Tab-separated table of C-alpha atoms in Angstrom:
chain	number	residue	atom	x	y	z
A	1	MET	CA	119.334	114.595	124.604
A	2	SER	CA	116.311	116.317	123.085
A	3	ARG	CA	114.928	113.790	120.893
A	4	LEU	CA	111.796	113.605	118.438
A	5	ALA	CA	109.334	110.919	118.840
A	6	ILE	CA	107.635	109.041	115.841
A	7	ILE	CA	104.703	107.306	116.429
A	8	GLU	CA	103.485	104.569	113.693
A	9	THR	CA	101.180	101.949	114.094
A	10	HIS	CA	103.328	99.419	112.184
A	11	PRO	CA	106.418	99.507	109.840
A	12	VAL	CA	105.801	100.626	106.523
A	13	GLN	CA	107.548	100.606	103.381
A	14	TYR	CA	107.185	104.038	102.237
A	15	HIS	CA	107.759	105.561	105.536
A	16	ALA	CA	110.706	103.530	107.019
A	17	PRO	CA	113.318	105.102	104.562
A	18	VAL	CA	112.262	108.644	105.186
A	19	TRP	CA	113.136	107.899	109.177
A	20	ARG	CA	115.990	106.295	107.989
A	21	ARG	CA	117.414	109.270	105.846
A	22	ALA	CA	115.946	111.626	108.680
A	23	ALA	CA	118.063	110.139	111.490
A	24	GLU	CA	121.283	111.146	110.291
A	25	LYS	CA	120.217	114.649	111.208
A	26	VAL	CA	117.709	114.281	113.578
A	27	PRO	CA	117.831	112.824	117.150
A	28	LEU	CA	114.720	110.302	116.690
A	29	HIS	CA	113.256	107.282	118.120
A	30	VAL	CA	109.939	105.511	116.128
A	31	ILE	CA	107.956	103.725	118.687
A	32	TYR	CA	105.685	101.187	116.669
A	33	GLY	CA	102.318	99.322	118.139
A	34	GLY	CA	103.364	96.472	116.108
A	35	ASP	CA	105.881	94.707	113.906
A	36	PHE	CA	103.474	92.278	111.703
A	37	SER	CA	104.213	93.935	108.200
A	38	VAL	CA	107.997	93.318	109.212
A	39	ARG	CA	107.204	89.389	110.014
A	40	GLY	CA	104.718	88.825	107.194
A	41	TYR	CA	100.821	89.077	107.521
A	42	ARG	CA	97.671	88.324	105.430
A	43	ASP	CA	96.099	91.536	103.418
A	44	ARG	CA	92.360	91.103	102.971
A	45	GLU	CA	92.559	93.245	99.849
A	46	PHE	CA	95.147	91.655	98.269
A	47	GLY	CA	94.101	88.154	99.160
A	48	ALA	CA	97.625	87.133	99.487
A	49	SER	CA	100.102	86.684	102.292
A	50	PHE	CA	103.111	88.343	102.120
A	51	GLN	CA	106.257	90.217	103.723
A	52	TRP	CA	108.447	93.466	102.734
A	53	GLU	CA	111.408	92.232	101.082
A	54	THR	CA	113.420	95.416	102.575
A	55	ASP	CA	114.578	95.921	106.235
A	56	LEU	CA	112.264	98.599	107.506
A	57	LEU	CA	113.758	98.284	110.942
A	58	ALA	CA	117.402	99.223	110.134
A	59	GLY	CA	119.170	102.476	110.352
A	60	TYR	CA	117.562	104.212	113.088
A	61	SER	CA	116.325	103.679	116.931
A	62	HIS	CA	113.186	102.465	117.486
A	63	GLN	CA	110.885	100.184	119.622
A	64	VAL	CA	107.687	97.706	119.165
A	65	LEU	CA	105.414	98.001	121.974
A	66	GLN	CA	103.091	94.973	120.991
A	67	PRO	CA	104.999	92.310	119.025
A	68	ALA	CA	102.222	89.738	119.466
A	69	ALA	CA	100.036	92.052	117.125
A	70	ALA	CA	99.056	90.319	114.685
A	71	ASP	CA	97.603	92.900	111.758
A	72	TYR	CA	96.626	96.544	111.816
A	73	GLU	CA	93.315	96.009	113.681
A	74	SER	CA	95.279	94.160	116.408
A	75	VAL	CA	97.362	97.228	117.434
A	76	THR	CA	96.251	99.290	120.663
A	77	ALA	CA	97.050	101.958	122.175
A	78	ALA	CA	98.965	99.944	125.110
A	79	GLY	CA	102.412	100.920	126.282
A	80	LEU	CA	102.162	104.430	124.402
A	81	GLU	CA	102.059	106.686	127.524
A	82	ALA	CA	104.393	104.751	129.619
A	83	ALA	CA	106.944	104.857	126.516
A	84	LEU	CA	106.771	108.653	125.875
A	85	ASP	CA	107.068	109.433	129.741
A	86	ASP	CA	110.012	107.428	129.919
A	87	MET	CA	111.621	108.755	126.801
A	88	LYS	CA	110.509	112.586	127.355
A	89	PRO	CA	110.816	113.426	123.676
A	90	ALA	CA	110.952	116.936	122.577
A	91	ALA	CA	108.615	117.146	120.078
A	92	VAL	CA	106.054	114.456	119.044
A	93	LEU	CA	105.499	113.768	115.244
A	94	ALA	CA	102.112	111.686	114.431
A	95	LEU	CA	100.988	110.878	111.282
A	96	GLY	CA	96.941	110.346	111.785
A	97	TYR	CA	94.219	110.544	114.098
A	98	HIS	CA	91.920	107.274	113.035
A	99	HIS	CA	93.767	104.463	114.923
A	100	PRO	CA	93.448	104.500	118.616
A	101	LEU	CA	97.657	104.389	118.751
A	102	ASP	CA	97.318	107.834	116.970
A	103	ARG	CA	94.812	109.573	119.217
A	104	ALA	CA	96.903	108.350	122.325
A	105	ALA	CA	100.006	109.966	120.629
A	106	LEU	CA	97.998	113.267	120.082
A	107	LYS	CA	96.379	113.356	123.158
A	108	TRP	CA	100.130	112.762	125.043
A	109	ALA	CA	101.401	115.544	123.306
A	110	VAL	CA	98.558	117.780	124.347
A	111	LYS	CA	98.347	117.061	127.810
A	112	ARG	CA	102.147	117.380	128.051
A	113	LYS	CA	102.050	120.626	126.423
A	114	VAL	CA	105.184	118.840	123.983
A	115	PRO	CA	105.082	120.184	120.591
A	116	LEU	CA	103.262	118.486	118.264
A	117	LEU	CA	104.117	118.070	114.536
A	118	PHE	CA	101.662	116.394	112.016
A	119	ARG	CA	102.327	114.378	108.651
A	120	GLY	CA	98.715	112.825	108.185
A	121	GLU	CA	97.249	111.746	105.105
A	122	THR	CA	95.134	114.592	104.412
A	123	SER	CA	92.844	115.435	101.342
A	124	ASP	CA	89.336	116.751	101.202
A	125	VAL	CA	88.450	115.040	98.022
A	126	PRO	CA	85.723	112.792	99.442
A	127	HIS	CA	84.852	116.072	101.337
A	128	SER	CA	81.516	116.898	99.149
A	129	LYS	CA	80.426	113.332	99.629
A	130	ARG	CA	80.034	113.472	103.079
A	131	ASN	CA	76.716	114.341	104.998
A	132	TRP	CA	76.571	117.724	105.587
A	133	TRP	CA	77.111	117.248	109.649
A	134	ARG	CA	79.559	114.983	109.498
A	135	ALA	CA	81.588	117.219	107.294
A	136	LEU	CA	80.665	120.096	109.920
A	137	LEU	CA	81.961	118.032	112.467
A	138	ARG	CA	85.132	116.488	110.818
A	139	ASP	CA	86.029	120.002	110.185
A	140	MET	CA	85.875	121.271	113.544
A	141	MET	CA	87.642	118.490	114.915
A	142	LEU	CA	90.482	118.892	112.386
A	143	ARG	CA	90.445	122.535	113.195
A	144	ARG	CA	91.061	122.110	116.867
A	145	LEU	CA	93.488	119.383	116.259
A	146	TYR	CA	95.835	121.871	113.829
A	147	ARG	CA	95.743	125.055	115.917
A	148	ARG	CA	97.245	122.801	118.706
A	149	CYS	CA	99.920	121.755	115.665
A	150	SER	CA	103.177	123.623	115.609
A	151	VAL	CA	104.121	122.327	112.366
A	152	CYS	CA	101.949	120.464	109.663
A	153	LEU	CA	103.760	118.498	106.763
A	154	TYR	CA	102.217	118.447	103.780
A	155	LEU	CA	102.420	115.669	101.051
A	156	GLY	CA	101.172	117.371	98.018
A	157	GLU	CA	99.157	119.819	96.522
A	158	ARG	CA	95.372	118.414	98.126
A	159	SER	CA	97.422	117.878	101.328
A	160	LEU	CA	98.159	121.795	101.216
A	161	GLN	CA	94.910	123.095	100.352
A	162	HIS	CA	93.403	120.547	103.129
A	163	TYR	CA	95.358	122.626	105.620
A	164	GLN	CA	94.941	126.103	104.380
A	165	ARG	CA	91.316	125.362	104.292
A	166	LEU	CA	90.801	124.451	108.005
A	167	GLY	CA	92.891	127.280	109.052
A	168	VAL	CA	96.742	126.756	108.894
A	169	ASP	CA	97.499	129.446	106.757
A	170	ASP	CA	100.971	130.573	108.565
A	171	GLU	CA	103.919	129.669	106.196
A	172	GLU	CA	106.174	129.018	109.085
A	173	ARG	CA	103.692	126.087	110.035
A	174	LEU	CA	103.156	124.559	106.433
A	175	ILE	CA	106.314	122.537	105.529
A	176	HIS	CA	106.398	120.380	102.219
A	177	SER	CA	107.522	116.563	102.920
A	178	PRO	CA	106.105	114.578	99.880
A	179	TYR	CA	104.905	111.412	99.428
A	180	CYS	CA	107.987	109.152	98.060
A	181	VAL	CA	108.943	105.604	97.216
A	182	ASP	CA	112.193	103.556	97.855
A	183	THR	CA	113.642	102.814	94.668
A	184	SER	CA	116.398	100.631	95.956
A	185	ALA	CA	114.625	97.621	94.993
A	186	PHE	CA	113.767	98.804	91.433
A	187	GLN	CA	115.660	98.822	88.283
A	188	THR	CA	114.559	101.977	86.913
A	189	GLY	CA	117.121	102.872	84.319
A	190	GLU	CA	117.151	102.765	80.388
A	191	ALA	CA	119.694	100.112	80.818
A	192	ALA	CA	117.168	97.803	82.896
A	193	ARG	CA	114.347	98.741	80.438
A	194	GLU	CA	116.624	97.371	77.518
A	195	ALA	CA	117.439	94.241	79.158
A	196	LEU	CA	114.020	93.705	80.989
A	197	ARG	CA	111.140	95.143	78.300
A	198	LEU	CA	111.232	92.395	75.404
A	199	PRO	CA	111.969	89.112	77.531
A	200	THR	CA	109.233	90.114	79.882
A	201	ARG	CA	106.792	90.710	77.226
A	202	VAL	CA	107.878	87.305	75.480
A	203	LYS	CA	107.342	85.478	78.915
A	204	ALA	CA	103.893	86.785	78.927
A	205	GLY	CA	102.943	86.153	75.815
A	206	VAL	CA	102.812	90.016	74.917
A	207	SER	CA	104.346	91.617	70.777
A	208	ALA	CA	106.971	93.306	71.105
A	209	ASP	CA	104.644	96.107	69.107
A	210	ALA	CA	101.758	95.678	71.273
A	211	TRP	CA	100.678	98.618	73.222
A	212	VAL	CA	100.552	97.178	77.047
A	213	VAL	CA	98.006	99.002	79.769
A	214	LEU	CA	99.476	97.997	82.763
A	215	PHE	CA	97.349	98.312	86.027
A	216	SER	CA	99.459	97.373	89.283
A	217	GLY	CA	97.600	96.736	92.675
A	218	LYS	CA	94.924	95.657	94.636
A	219	LEU	CA	92.449	93.915	92.344
A	220	SER	CA	89.315	95.640	94.280
A	221	ARG	CA	86.142	97.622	93.547
A	222	ARG	CA	87.341	100.864	94.993
A	223	LYS	CA	90.399	100.965	92.417
A	224	GLY	CA	87.624	100.709	89.700
A	225	VAL	CA	89.443	97.571	87.892
A	226	LEU	CA	86.160	96.657	86.399
A	227	LEU	CA	85.770	99.840	84.551
A	228	LEU	CA	88.893	98.868	82.549
A	229	PRO	CA	87.064	96.153	80.256
A	230	GLU	CA	84.345	98.903	79.222
A	231	ALA	CA	87.113	101.477	78.585
A	232	LEU	CA	89.261	99.496	76.603
A	233	ARG	CA	86.555	98.509	74.675
A	234	SER	CA	85.393	102.008	73.549
A	235	LEU	CA	88.994	102.743	72.294
A	236	PRO	CA	89.304	103.470	68.172
A	237	GLN	CA	89.748	99.985	66.741
A	238	LYS	CA	93.664	100.760	65.612
A	239	LEU	CA	94.586	101.139	69.260
A	240	ARG	CA	92.566	97.963	70.337
A	241	ASP	CA	94.393	96.072	67.912
A	242	ARG	CA	97.559	96.792	69.453
A	243	GLY	CA	96.447	96.854	72.691
A	244	HIS	CA	96.958	94.080	75.723
A	245	LEU	CA	96.002	94.709	79.383
A	246	VAL	CA	98.490	93.278	82.058
A	247	CYS	CA	97.232	93.212	85.586
A	248	VAL	CA	99.845	92.908	88.328
A	249	GLY	CA	98.150	91.976	91.788
A	250	SER	CA	95.120	90.117	93.130
A	251	GLY	CA	92.187	90.679	94.970
A	252	GLU	CA	88.640	90.094	95.444
A	253	LEU	CA	87.673	90.973	91.767
A	254	GLN	CA	90.505	88.827	89.775
A	255	GLN	CA	87.750	86.638	88.934
A	256	ASP	CA	85.368	89.011	88.026
A	257	LEU	CA	87.634	90.971	86.009
A	258	GLU	CA	88.879	88.034	84.070
A	259	GLU	CA	85.306	86.964	83.195
A	260	ALA	CA	84.547	90.481	81.751
A	261	CYS	CA	87.847	90.714	79.663
A	262	ALA	CA	87.429	86.846	78.606
A	263	ARG	CA	83.513	87.946	77.620
A	264	ASP	CA	83.784	91.345	76.286
A	265	LEU	CA	86.979	92.264	75.401
A	266	GLY	CA	88.530	92.694	71.962
A	267	MET	CA	91.585	92.866	73.203
A	268	ARG	CA	94.480	90.540	74.935
A	269	CYS	CA	94.698	90.289	78.617
A	270	HIS	CA	97.306	88.778	81.091
A	271	PHE	CA	97.269	88.428	85.092
A	272	THR	CA	100.317	88.383	87.058
A	273	GLY	CA	99.212	87.452	90.244
A	274	PHE	CA	101.002	89.162	93.281
A	275	VAL	CA	104.442	90.215	92.436
A	276	ASN	CA	106.843	91.052	94.914
A	277	GLN	CA	108.589	94.815	94.943
A	278	SER	CA	111.871	93.165	93.478
A	279	GLY	CA	109.874	92.197	90.438
A	280	LEU	CA	107.748	94.659	89.601
A	281	SER	CA	110.593	96.843	87.118
A	282	ALA	CA	110.257	93.978	84.392
A	283	TRP	CA	106.262	94.812	84.306
A	284	TYR	CA	106.904	98.786	84.464
A	285	HIS	CA	108.962	98.534	81.889
A	286	ALA	CA	107.200	96.075	79.432
A	287	ALA	CA	104.046	98.782	79.794
A	288	ASP	CA	103.370	101.361	77.796
A	289	VAL	CA	100.892	103.582	79.902
A	290	LEU	CA	99.624	102.627	83.839
A	291	VAL	CA	96.270	103.143	84.412
A	292	LEU	CA	94.616	103.745	88.341
A	293	PRO	CA	90.899	104.400	87.716
A	294	SER	CA	90.462	104.552	91.259
A	295	LEU	CA	86.404	105.075	92.320
A	296	GLU	CA	87.147	106.316	95.808
A	297	MET	CA	89.509	108.749	97.104
A	298	GLU	CA	93.052	107.378	97.095
A	299	THR	CA	95.235	109.938	99.413
A	300	TRP	CA	98.019	109.554	97.168
A	301	GLY	CA	98.539	106.367	94.829
A	302	LEU	CA	102.067	105.677	95.112
A	303	VAL	CA	101.868	103.081	92.268
A	304	VAL	CA	101.967	106.275	89.711
A	305	ASN	CA	105.506	107.596	91.587
A	306	ASP	CA	106.678	103.708	90.959
A	307	ALA	CA	105.766	104.240	87.280
A	308	LEU	CA	107.066	107.563	86.997
A	309	HIS	CA	110.742	106.692	88.115
A	310	HIS	CA	110.392	104.029	85.480
A	311	GLY	CA	109.540	106.386	82.769
A	312	LEU	CA	106.265	105.117	82.737
A	313	PRO	CA	103.384	107.658	81.752
A	314	ALA	CA	100.107	107.027	83.952
A	315	VAL	CA	96.359	107.736	83.450
A	316	VAL	CA	94.786	108.359	86.841
A	317	SER	CA	91.141	109.301	88.007
A	318	ASP	CA	90.439	112.427	89.685
A	319	ALA	CA	90.132	110.711	93.122
A	320	VAL	CA	93.785	109.638	93.008
A	321	GLY	CA	95.564	112.531	95.408
A	322	CYS	CA	98.926	112.695	93.244
A	323	ALA	CA	96.853	113.610	90.466
A	324	PRO	CA	97.659	117.640	90.885
A	325	ASP	CA	101.632	116.823	91.677
A	326	LEU	CA	102.627	113.942	89.118
A	327	ILE	CA	100.270	114.149	86.303
A	328	ALA	CA	101.017	116.870	83.855
A	329	SER	CA	98.995	116.674	80.752
A	330	TRP	CA	100.832	115.905	77.491
A	331	ARG	CA	104.026	115.224	79.770
A	332	THR	CA	103.559	112.536	82.234
A	333	GLY	CA	100.030	111.457	82.117
A	334	GLU	CA	96.339	112.143	81.881
A	335	VAL	CA	93.486	112.791	83.983
A	336	CYS	CA	89.976	111.047	83.876
A	337	GLU	CA	86.616	111.702	85.815
A	338	ALA	CA	86.237	108.684	88.526
A	339	GLY	CA	84.012	106.290	87.267
A	340	ASN	CA	83.522	107.152	84.046
A	341	ALA	CA	84.499	104.395	81.596
A	342	VAL	CA	84.169	107.086	78.212
A	343	SER	CA	86.447	109.337	80.167
A	344	LEU	CA	89.004	106.647	80.791
A	345	ALA	CA	89.143	105.454	76.995
A	346	CYS	CA	89.412	109.288	76.202
A	347	ALA	CA	92.697	109.828	78.522
A	348	LEU	CA	93.770	106.298	77.636
A	349	GLU	CA	93.699	107.473	73.774
A	350	ARG	CA	95.111	110.878	74.715
A	351	CYS	CA	97.746	109.759	76.481
A	352	ALA	CA	98.686	107.303	73.646
A	353	SER	CA	98.534	109.892	71.016
A	354	TRP	CA	101.437	111.648	72.559
A	355	SER	CA	103.929	109.507	74.779
A	356	LEU	CA	103.940	107.020	71.395
A	357	GLU	CA	104.832	110.000	69.511
A	358	ASP	CA	108.576	110.229	71.350
A	359	PRO	CA	108.962	107.682	74.110
A	360	ALA	CA	112.264	108.668	75.009
A	361	ALA	CA	111.112	112.066	75.764
A	362	THR	CA	108.480	110.940	77.792
A	363	ARG	CA	110.096	108.791	79.983
A	364	ARG	CA	112.793	111.698	80.361
A	365	ARG	CA	110.157	113.875	81.361
A	366	CYS	CA	108.389	111.140	83.834
A	367	ARG	CA	111.956	110.599	85.709
A	368	GLU	CA	112.628	114.524	85.845
A	369	LEU	CA	109.272	115.310	87.807
A	370	VAL	CA	109.012	112.362	89.694
A	371	GLY	CA	112.457	113.239	90.795
A	372	ARG	CA	111.177	116.070	92.667
A	373	TYR	CA	109.702	113.540	95.459
A	374	SER	CA	111.946	111.761	96.875
A	375	ILE	CA	113.106	110.105	100.148
A	376	VAL	CA	115.699	112.673	100.288
A	377	GLN	CA	113.114	115.665	100.067
A	378	ALA	CA	111.029	113.774	102.184
A	379	ALA	CA	113.333	113.678	104.940
A	380	ALA	CA	114.376	117.521	104.663
A	381	GLY	CA	110.846	118.341	105.352
A	382	VAL	CA	110.813	116.246	108.414
A	383	CYS	CA	114.711	117.766	109.187
A	384	ARG	CA	113.091	121.210	109.063
A	385	ALA	CA	109.948	120.524	110.855
A	386	TRP	CA	112.105	119.632	113.604
A	387	GLU	CA	114.204	122.619	113.556
A	388	ARG	CA	111.109	124.688	113.868
A	389	VAL	CA	110.472	123.137	117.398
A	390	LYS	CA	113.595	122.017	118.927
A	391	TYR	CA	114.196	124.620	121.059
A	392	ALA	CA	110.647	125.452	121.903
């Protein structure tokens, strides 16, 4: 039987549900380098050890090449060539080109002349920040890679633009397979909001009439979290008086951020520490706006999907990849300039001006837009790509 081989370094919480759904229509087999994400591991940026609460391996055919691998860096390409030779797939779906396992998969497909599908985290946001010769070499390498791909699956608008800029201009070779999140662990609806919003605020010492700005993620430099005190301090007094910053997550800059808030911020703050996926809905419902002020390129920013599913608008920097897809000004959020605290403050103020005027309508618009970025649609893209190549 002809099968699609999907190559991935380890089970990922926002990929596994897509493979599971696609497996209903596509004879696929996922080859993982390691399974440390299932067993539990320490995330350096979070500064915490954790494992995903959902089953990342159920519902689709798979194998693990290196079960002893302790983390991403420990995974190698060992065993992949033999596994693919034994499987004899009709096509290979690769998810990147940085890791040795990814490169080995690409090399195997090209050498065996097996149709190659590519669904990488592609974007040109950092392109202009590279040295000219690095940018040129990268472009030459990727043009060569993409010429060998039968189908390029794009995650969003910036991903599509990237492929088109590098020569993939045939619509038959471009298929949308959007970035998405598994909402099964969440409580996203209005009934959950009604039940969770006030108790969560009370538990955190947040008043019922507070304007809650939520950051959820790793408290790291590249996330731009140290911009928050300065930006919030720049808000109009009326908004500052209602303001309450909530940081869900942990990381290397937590102490620095706590000290900056205590020293400079004329508004209240609350730090939750790391919260597992099943506990996040309470904080999304307790908040009034999500903020993601990343300084460096975020391929997408899945936390924005999470927020919109809960009806929560988002303010993101222009370094966040999902901005063209998920952030519609005066509807689902606002975009600010990366690294600019004044621009961040203006975006927060602008978002508050319309989202607080009709919160119910805001929540409805957020959920409607993010509904187009679902597991069903991501899997459908994989299915369409398979249909294009299975008889090649």
